[in-house]
């Protein structure tokens, strides 16, 4: 990558400034050894939520609330984020971060538990956007659940599909990277999705569900 392109990407990543609540949430993630979405990825999620006029969003992987804050900023003022994570302590950090960002308590529904046990309980066609930032080994299962959850015209997004460059590396890769490759193939070849792969953060795979 040329120096000019690196500079341009860095500028794009920092284009949407992050406030104190987001920085606090990032610090908590760092302390817990968790990886947060990049600023550019967060800005893209904010934009996508706004573009579809999202009132109901499902998030797989609450973390400490970084992606959730971005999603809430893009959603309608009466929108509700349903966020799922197996770590209730992280969800407590996210709850504090949402409050610090100025969001009322009723703007988010926190559900502790494994995603594949929680998602089947959510309503068919009840969501405008599904954001997946969970276990890469379960990516294809997340896709299947997302297709059920999304309304026509809704969006599904997967974070981290570059896997630090391993997805396109020809060397032998672990099973989780193979699953990401299978996910990319499935989304690209799907007849019910309109896909795009955004080069922000560690790769954001997005697709709209056809009507």
PDB file of C-alpha atoms in Angstrom:
ATOM      1  CA  UNK A   1       0.000   0.000   0.000  1.00  0.00           C
ATOM      2  CA  UNK A   2       1.392   3.419  -0.919  1.00  0.00           C
ATOM      3  CA  UNK A   3       2.007   6.109   1.687  1.00  0.00           C
ATOM      4  CA  UNK A   4      -0.707   8.287   0.159  1.00  0.00           C
ATOM      5  CA  UNK A   5      -3.254   5.486   0.416  1.00  0.00           C
ATOM      6  CA  UNK A   6      -2.304   4.772   4.027  1.00  0.00           C
ATOM      7  CA  UNK A   7      -2.734   8.460   4.847  1.00  0.00           C
ATOM      8  CA  UNK A   8      -6.084   8.554   3.086  1.00  0.00           C
ATOM      9  CA  UNK A   9      -7.336   5.480   4.961  1.00  0.00           C
ATOM     10  CA  UNK A  10      -6.195   6.944   8.287  1.00  0.00           C
ATOM     11  CA  UNK A  11      -8.009  10.174   7.466  1.00  0.00           C
ATOM     12  CA  UNK A  12     -11.178   8.267   6.521  1.00  0.00           C
ATOM     13  CA  UNK A  13     -11.017   6.180   9.708  1.00  0.00           C
ATOM     14  CA  UNK A  14     -10.850   9.289  11.879  1.00  0.00           C
ATOM     15  CA  UNK A  15     -13.325  11.352   9.833  1.00  0.00           C
ATOM     16  CA  UNK A  16     -16.217  10.939  12.289  1.00  0.00           C
ATOM     17  CA  UNK A  17     -14.980  12.109  15.681  1.00  0.00           C
ATOM     18  CA  UNK A  18     -15.704   9.908  18.690  1.00  0.00           C
ATOM     19  CA  UNK A  19     -16.935  11.420  21.947  1.00  0.00           C
ATOM     20  CA  UNK A  20     -15.921  10.790  25.537  1.00  0.00           C
ATOM     21  CA  UNK A  21     -18.441   7.968  26.010  1.00  0.00           C
ATOM     22  CA  UNK A  22     -16.991   6.062  23.056  1.00  0.00           C
ATOM     23  CA  UNK A  23     -13.443   6.593  24.265  1.00  0.00           C
ATOM     24  CA  UNK A  24     -14.474   5.336  27.728  1.00  0.00           C
ATOM     25  CA  UNK A  25     -16.014   2.218  26.187  1.00  0.00           C
ATOM     26  CA  UNK A  26     -12.864   1.613  24.120  1.00  0.00           C
ATOM     27  CA  UNK A  27     -10.718   1.890  27.250  1.00  0.00           C
ATOM     28  CA  UNK A  28     -12.876  -0.694  29.041  1.00  0.00           C
ATOM     29  CA  UNK A  29     -12.552  -3.043  26.058  1.00  0.00           C
ATOM     30  CA  UNK A  30      -8.785  -2.623  26.023  1.00  0.00           C
ATOM     31  CA  UNK A  31      -8.584  -3.384  29.747  1.00  0.00           C
ATOM     32  CA  UNK A  32     -10.674  -6.524  29.235  1.00  0.00           C
ATOM     33  CA  UNK A  33      -8.551  -7.684  26.306  1.00  0.00           C
ATOM     34  CA  UNK A  34     -11.413  -7.232  23.860  1.00  0.00           C
ATOM     35  CA  UNK A  35     -11.221  -5.861  20.348  1.00  0.00           C
ATOM     36  CA  UNK A  36     -13.558  -2.980  19.485  1.00  0.00           C
ATOM     37  CA  UNK A  37     -14.722  -2.005  16.020  1.00  0.00           C
ATOM     38  CA  UNK A  38     -12.535   0.629  14.377  1.00  0.00           C
ATOM     39  CA  UNK A  39     -13.742   4.219  14.227  1.00  0.00           C
ATOM     40  CA  UNK A  40     -14.335   3.895  10.482  1.00  0.00           C
ATOM     41  CA  UNK A  41     -16.378   0.742  10.984  1.00  0.00           C
ATOM     42  CA  UNK A  42     -18.435   2.464  13.667  1.00  0.00           C
ATOM     43  CA  UNK A  43     -19.092   5.408  11.372  1.00  0.00           C
ATOM     44  CA  UNK A  44     -20.186   3.038   8.598  1.00  0.00           C
ATOM     45  CA  UNK A  45     -22.587   1.263  10.962  1.00  0.00           C
ATOM     46  CA  UNK A  46     -23.996   4.626  12.048  1.00  0.00           C
ATOM     47  CA  UNK A  47     -24.539   5.607   8.421  1.00  0.00           C
ATOM     48  CA  UNK A  48     -26.152   2.284   7.480  1.00  0.00           C
ATOM     49  CA  UNK A  49     -28.532   2.403  10.444  1.00  0.00           C
ATOM     50  CA  UNK A  50     -29.567   5.911   9.415  1.00  0.00           C
ATOM     51  CA  UNK A  51     -29.899   4.963   5.741  1.00  0.00           C
ATOM     52  CA  UNK A  52     -32.461   2.230   6.467  1.00  0.00           C
ATOM     53  CA  UNK A  53     -34.248   4.339   9.095  1.00  0.00           C
ATOM     54  CA  UNK A  54     -33.562   1.604  11.614  1.00  0.00           C
ATOM     55  CA  UNK A  55     -36.048   1.294  14.456  1.00  0.00           C
ATOM     56  CA  UNK A  56     -35.092  -2.257  15.474  1.00  0.00           C
ATOM     57  CA  UNK A  57     -31.493  -3.485  15.352  1.00  0.00           C
ATOM     58  CA  UNK A  58     -30.095  -6.793  16.616  1.00  0.00           C
ATOM     59  CA  UNK A  59     -26.436  -6.942  17.610  1.00  0.00           C
ATOM     60  CA  UNK A  60     -24.461 -10.141  18.156  1.00  0.00           C
ATOM     61  CA  UNK A  61     -21.574  -9.270  20.453  1.00  0.00           C
ATOM     62  CA  UNK A  62     -22.222  -6.354  22.811  1.00  0.00           C
ATOM     63  CA  UNK A  63     -18.627  -5.992  23.942  1.00  0.00           C
ATOM     64  CA  UNK A  64     -18.312  -2.823  26.006  1.00  0.00           C
ATOM     65  CA  UNK A  65     -20.717  -0.855  23.831  1.00  0.00           C
ATOM     66  CA  UNK A  66     -18.563   0.777  21.138  1.00  0.00           C
ATOM     67  CA  UNK A  67     -20.493  -0.553  18.145  1.00  0.00           C
ATOM     68  CA  UNK A  68     -23.777  -0.160  20.011  1.00  0.00           C
ATOM     69  CA  UNK A  69     -23.222   3.557  20.551  1.00  0.00           C
ATOM     70  CA  UNK A  70     -22.544   4.041  16.852  1.00  0.00           C
ATOM     71  CA  UNK A  71     -25.652   2.055  15.904  1.00  0.00           C
ATOM     72  CA  UNK A  72     -27.837   3.997  18.343  1.00  0.00           C
ATOM     73  CA  UNK A  73     -26.572   7.307  16.950  1.00  0.00           C
ATOM     74  CA  UNK A  74     -27.733   6.228  13.491  1.00  0.00           C
ATOM     75  CA  UNK A  75     -31.071   4.737  14.527  1.00  0.00           C
ATOM     76  CA  UNK A  76     -34.371   6.572  14.812  1.00  0.00           C
ATOM     77  CA  UNK A  77     -34.918   8.419  18.118  1.00  0.00           C
ATOM     78  CA  UNK A  78     -37.508   5.797  19.103  1.00  0.00           C
ATOM     79  CA  UNK A  79     -35.368   2.871  17.955  1.00  0.00           C
ATOM     80  CA  UNK A  80     -34.373  -0.038  20.196  1.00  0.00           C
ATOM     81  CA  UNK A  81     -31.098  -1.933  20.007  1.00  0.00           C
ATOM     82  CA  UNK A  82     -31.315  -5.598  21.050  1.00  0.00           C
ATOM     83  CA  UNK A  83     -27.789  -6.663  21.946  1.00  0.00           C
ATOM     84  CA  UNK A  84     -26.672 -10.201  22.794  1.00  0.00           C
ATOM     85  CA  UNK A  85     -23.485 -11.275  24.557  1.00  0.00           C
ATOM     86  CA  UNK A  86     -22.387 -14.214  26.675  1.00  0.00           C
ATOM     87  CA  UNK A  87     -20.480 -11.918  29.071  1.00  0.00           C
ATOM     88  CA  UNK A  88     -22.884 -10.024  31.385  1.00  0.00           C
ATOM     89  CA  UNK A  89     -20.003  -8.003  32.874  1.00  0.00           C
ATOM     90  CA  UNK A  90     -19.223  -6.525  29.478  1.00  0.00           C
ATOM     91  CA  UNK A  91     -22.893  -5.727  29.038  1.00  0.00           C
ATOM     92  CA  UNK A  92     -22.778  -3.750  32.282  1.00  0.00           C
ATOM     93  CA  UNK A  93     -19.960  -1.652  30.846  1.00  0.00           C
ATOM     94  CA  UNK A  94     -22.022  -1.165  27.683  1.00  0.00           C
ATOM     95  CA  UNK A  95     -25.022  -0.091  29.749  1.00  0.00           C
ATOM     96  CA  UNK A  96     -22.894   2.579  31.445  1.00  0.00           C
ATOM     97  CA  UNK A  97     -21.447   3.689  28.099  1.00  0.00           C
ATOM     98  CA  UNK A  98     -24.905   4.056  26.536  1.00  0.00           C
ATOM     99  CA  UNK A  99     -26.045   6.129  29.488  1.00  0.00           C
ATOM    100  CA  UNK A 100     -22.936   8.311  29.287  1.00  0.00           C
ATOM    101  CA  UNK A 101     -23.623   8.822  25.570  1.00  0.00           C
ATOM    102  CA  UNK A 102     -27.040  10.240  26.476  1.00  0.00           C
ATOM    103  CA  UNK A 103     -29.290   7.334  25.529  1.00  0.00           C
ATOM    104  CA  UNK A 104     -32.304   6.534  27.696  1.00  0.00           C
ATOM    105  CA  UNK A 105     -32.418   3.117  29.332  1.00  0.00           C
ATOM    106  CA  UNK A 106     -35.294   1.965  27.122  1.00  0.00           C
ATOM    107  CA  UNK A 107     -33.221   2.427  23.952  1.00  0.00           C
ATOM    108  CA  UNK A 108     -31.367  -0.866  24.485  1.00  0.00           C
ATOM    109  CA  UNK A 109     -32.417  -4.381  25.428  1.00  0.00           C
ATOM    110  CA  UNK A 110     -29.553  -6.431  26.847  1.00  0.00           C
ATOM    111  CA  UNK A 111     -29.842 -10.207  26.544  1.00  0.00           C
ATOM    112  CA  UNK A 112     -27.090 -12.305  28.136  1.00  0.00           C
ATOM    113  CA  UNK A 113     -26.422 -15.682  26.572  1.00  0.00           C
ATOM    114  CA  UNK A 114     -25.011 -17.497  23.550  1.00  0.00           C
ATOM    115  CA  UNK A 115     -26.170 -15.927  20.306  1.00  0.00           C
ATOM    116  CA  UNK A 116     -27.401 -19.167  18.757  1.00  0.00           C
ATOM    117  CA  UNK A 117     -29.571 -19.828  21.805  1.00  0.00           C
ATOM    118  CA  UNK A 118     -30.984 -16.284  21.916  1.00  0.00           C
ATOM    119  CA  UNK A 119     -31.537 -15.459  18.239  1.00  0.00           C
ATOM    120  CA  UNK A 120     -34.205 -18.138  17.615  1.00  0.00           C
ATOM    121  CA  UNK A 121     -36.358 -16.384  20.229  1.00  0.00           C
ATOM    122  CA  UNK A 122     -36.360 -13.078  18.292  1.00  0.00           C
ATOM    123  CA  UNK A 123     -39.206 -12.185  15.941  1.00  0.00           C
ATOM    124  CA  UNK A 124     -39.212 -13.182  12.277  1.00  0.00           C
ATOM    125  CA  UNK A 125     -38.885 -10.166   9.995  1.00  0.00           C
ATOM    126  CA  UNK A 126     -38.775  -7.832  12.974  1.00  0.00           C
ATOM    127  CA  UNK A 127     -35.418  -6.133  12.394  1.00  0.00           C
ATOM    128  CA  UNK A 128     -34.077  -3.457  10.069  1.00  0.00           C
ATOM    129  CA  UNK A 129     -30.417  -4.309  10.636  1.00  0.00           C
ATOM    130  CA  UNK A 130     -28.489  -7.213  12.152  1.00  0.00           C
ATOM    131  CA  UNK A 131     -24.864  -6.605  13.130  1.00  0.00           C
ATOM    132  CA  UNK A 132     -22.714  -9.701  13.695  1.00  0.00           C
ATOM    133  CA  UNK A 133     -19.530  -9.414  15.723  1.00  0.00           C
ATOM    134  CA  UNK A 134     -19.463 -12.765  17.460  1.00  0.00           C
ATOM    135  CA  UNK A 135     -17.751 -16.130  17.096  1.00  0.00           C
ATOM    136  CA  UNK A 136     -16.394 -16.513  13.542  1.00  0.00           C
ATOM    137  CA  UNK A 137     -17.000 -20.253  13.748  1.00  0.00           C
ATOM    138  CA  UNK A 138     -20.739 -19.521  13.931  1.00  0.00           C
ATOM    139  CA  UNK A 139     -20.807 -17.012  11.050  1.00  0.00           C
ATOM    140  CA  UNK A 140     -22.911 -19.127   8.697  1.00  0.00           C
ATOM    141  CA  UNK A 141     -25.424 -19.794  11.475  1.00  0.00           C
ATOM    142  CA  UNK A 142     -25.606 -16.056  12.154  1.00  0.00           C
ATOM    143  CA  UNK A 143     -26.303 -15.495   8.463  1.00  0.00           C
ATOM    144  CA  UNK A 144     -29.163 -18.002   8.477  1.00  0.00           C
ATOM    145  CA  UNK A 145     -30.702 -16.398  11.561  1.00  0.00           C
ATOM    146  CA  UNK A 146     -30.247 -12.906  10.110  1.00  0.00           C
ATOM    147  CA  UNK A 147     -32.142 -13.822   6.948  1.00  0.00           C
ATOM    148  CA  UNK A 148     -35.036 -14.884   9.139  1.00  0.00           C
ATOM    149  CA  UNK A 149     -34.874 -11.808  11.364  1.00  0.00           C
ATOM    150  CA  UNK A 150     -34.569  -9.159   8.647  1.00  0.00           C
ATOM    151  CA  UNK A 151     -37.450  -7.393   6.986  1.00  0.00           C
ATOM    152  CA  UNK A 152     -37.252  -6.997   3.192  1.00  0.00           C
ATOM    153  CA  UNK A 153     -34.736  -4.238   2.480  1.00  0.00           C
ATOM    154  CA  UNK A 154     -33.002  -4.774   5.826  1.00  0.00           C
ATOM    155  CA  UNK A 155     -29.238  -5.059   6.210  1.00  0.00           C
ATOM    156  CA  UNK A 156     -26.938  -7.672   7.682  1.00  0.00           C
ATOM    157  CA  UNK A 157     -23.336  -6.696   8.516  1.00  0.00           C
ATOM    158  CA  UNK A 158     -20.384  -8.847   9.583  1.00  0.00           C
ATOM    159  CA  UNK A 159     -17.354  -7.318  11.291  1.00  0.00           C
ATOM    160  CA  UNK A 160     -13.760  -8.542  10.947  1.00  0.00           C
ATOM    161  CA  UNK A 161     -14.037 -10.477   7.692  1.00  0.00           C
ATOM    162  CA  UNK A 162     -10.454  -9.601   6.688  1.00  0.00           C
ATOM    163  CA  UNK A 163      -9.250 -11.491   9.791  1.00  0.00           C
ATOM    164  CA  UNK A 164      -6.093  -9.356   9.905  1.00  0.00           C
ATOM    165  CA  UNK A 165      -5.341 -10.219   6.285  1.00  0.00           C
ATOM    166  CA  UNK A 166      -5.595 -13.976   6.784  1.00  0.00           C
ATOM    167  CA  UNK A 167      -8.774 -14.288   4.698  1.00  0.00           C
ATOM    168  CA  UNK A 168      -6.868 -13.530   1.486  1.00  0.00           C
ATOM    169  CA  UNK A 169      -3.621 -15.213   2.550  1.00  0.00           C
ATOM    170  CA  UNK A 170      -2.938 -18.345   0.485  1.00  0.00           C
ATOM    171  CA  UNK A 171      -1.175 -20.063   3.385  1.00  0.00           C
ATOM    172  CA  UNK A 172      -2.982 -22.691   5.452  1.00  0.00           C
ATOM    173  CA  UNK A 173      -5.412 -20.998   7.840  1.00  0.00           C
ATOM    174  CA  UNK A 174      -7.312 -22.036  10.992  1.00  0.00           C
ATOM    175  CA  UNK A 175     -10.907 -23.203  10.844  1.00  0.00           C
ATOM    176  CA  UNK A 176     -12.296 -19.802  11.874  1.00  0.00           C
ATOM    177  CA  UNK A 177     -10.739 -18.172   8.791  1.00  0.00           C
ATOM    178  CA  UNK A 178     -12.084 -20.947   6.586  1.00  0.00           C
ATOM    179  CA  UNK A 179     -15.539 -20.200   8.014  1.00  0.00           C
ATOM    180  CA  UNK A 180     -15.143 -16.527   7.087  1.00  0.00           C
ATOM    181  CA  UNK A 181     -14.259 -17.529   3.537  1.00  0.00           C
ATOM    182  CA  UNK A 182     -17.375 -19.716   3.425  1.00  0.00           C
ATOM    183  CA  UNK A 183     -19.437 -16.794   4.719  1.00  0.00           C
ATOM    184  CA  UNK A 184     -18.075 -14.451   2.048  1.00  0.00           C
ATOM    185  CA  UNK A 185     -18.859 -17.023  -0.641  1.00  0.00           C
ATOM    186  CA  UNK A 186     -22.363 -17.634   0.685  1.00  0.00           C
ATOM    187  CA  UNK A 187     -23.215 -13.932   0.830  1.00  0.00           C
ATOM    188  CA  UNK A 188     -21.748 -13.199  -2.599  1.00  0.00           C
ATOM    189  CA  UNK A 189     -23.604 -16.109  -4.221  1.00  0.00           C
ATOM    190  CA  UNK A 190     -26.919 -15.606  -2.419  1.00  0.00           C
ATOM    191  CA  UNK A 191     -29.904 -14.825  -4.630  1.00  0.00           C
ATOM    192  CA  UNK A 192     -31.716 -12.997  -1.807  1.00  0.00           C
ATOM    193  CA  UNK A 193     -28.911 -10.618  -0.832  1.00  0.00           C
ATOM    194  CA  UNK A 194     -27.267  -7.591  -2.459  1.00  0.00           C
ATOM    195  CA  UNK A 195     -23.709  -7.633  -1.053  1.00  0.00           C
ATOM    196  CA  UNK A 196     -20.796  -5.243  -0.620  1.00  0.00           C
ATOM    197  CA  UNK A 197     -17.455  -5.622   1.178  1.00  0.00           C
ATOM    198  CA  UNK A 198     -16.360  -2.349   2.767  1.00  0.00           C
ATOM    199  CA  UNK A 199     -12.613  -1.841   3.416  1.00  0.00           C
ATOM    200  CA  UNK A 200     -13.069  -0.215   6.816  1.00  0.00           C
ATOM    201  CA  UNK A 201     -11.449  -1.469  10.011  1.00  0.00           C
ATOM    202  CA  UNK A 202     -10.846  -5.202   9.671  1.00  0.00           C
ATOM    203  CA  UNK A 203     -13.399  -5.510   6.872  1.00  0.00           C
ATOM    204  CA  UNK A 204     -17.171  -4.970   7.051  1.00  0.00           C
ATOM    205  CA  UNK A 205     -19.294  -7.326   4.962  1.00  0.00           C
ATOM    206  CA  UNK A 206     -22.729  -5.837   4.285  1.00  0.00           C
ATOM    207  CA  UNK A 207     -25.736  -7.125   2.394  1.00  0.00           C
ATOM    208  CA  UNK A 208     -29.298  -5.943   1.847  1.00  0.00           C
ATOM    209  CA  UNK A 209     -32.140  -8.462   1.887  1.00  0.00           C
ATOM    210  CA  UNK A 210     -34.116  -8.294  -1.336  1.00  0.00           C
ATOM    211  CA  UNK A 211     -37.819  -7.538  -1.047  1.00  0.00           C
TER     212      UNK A 211
END
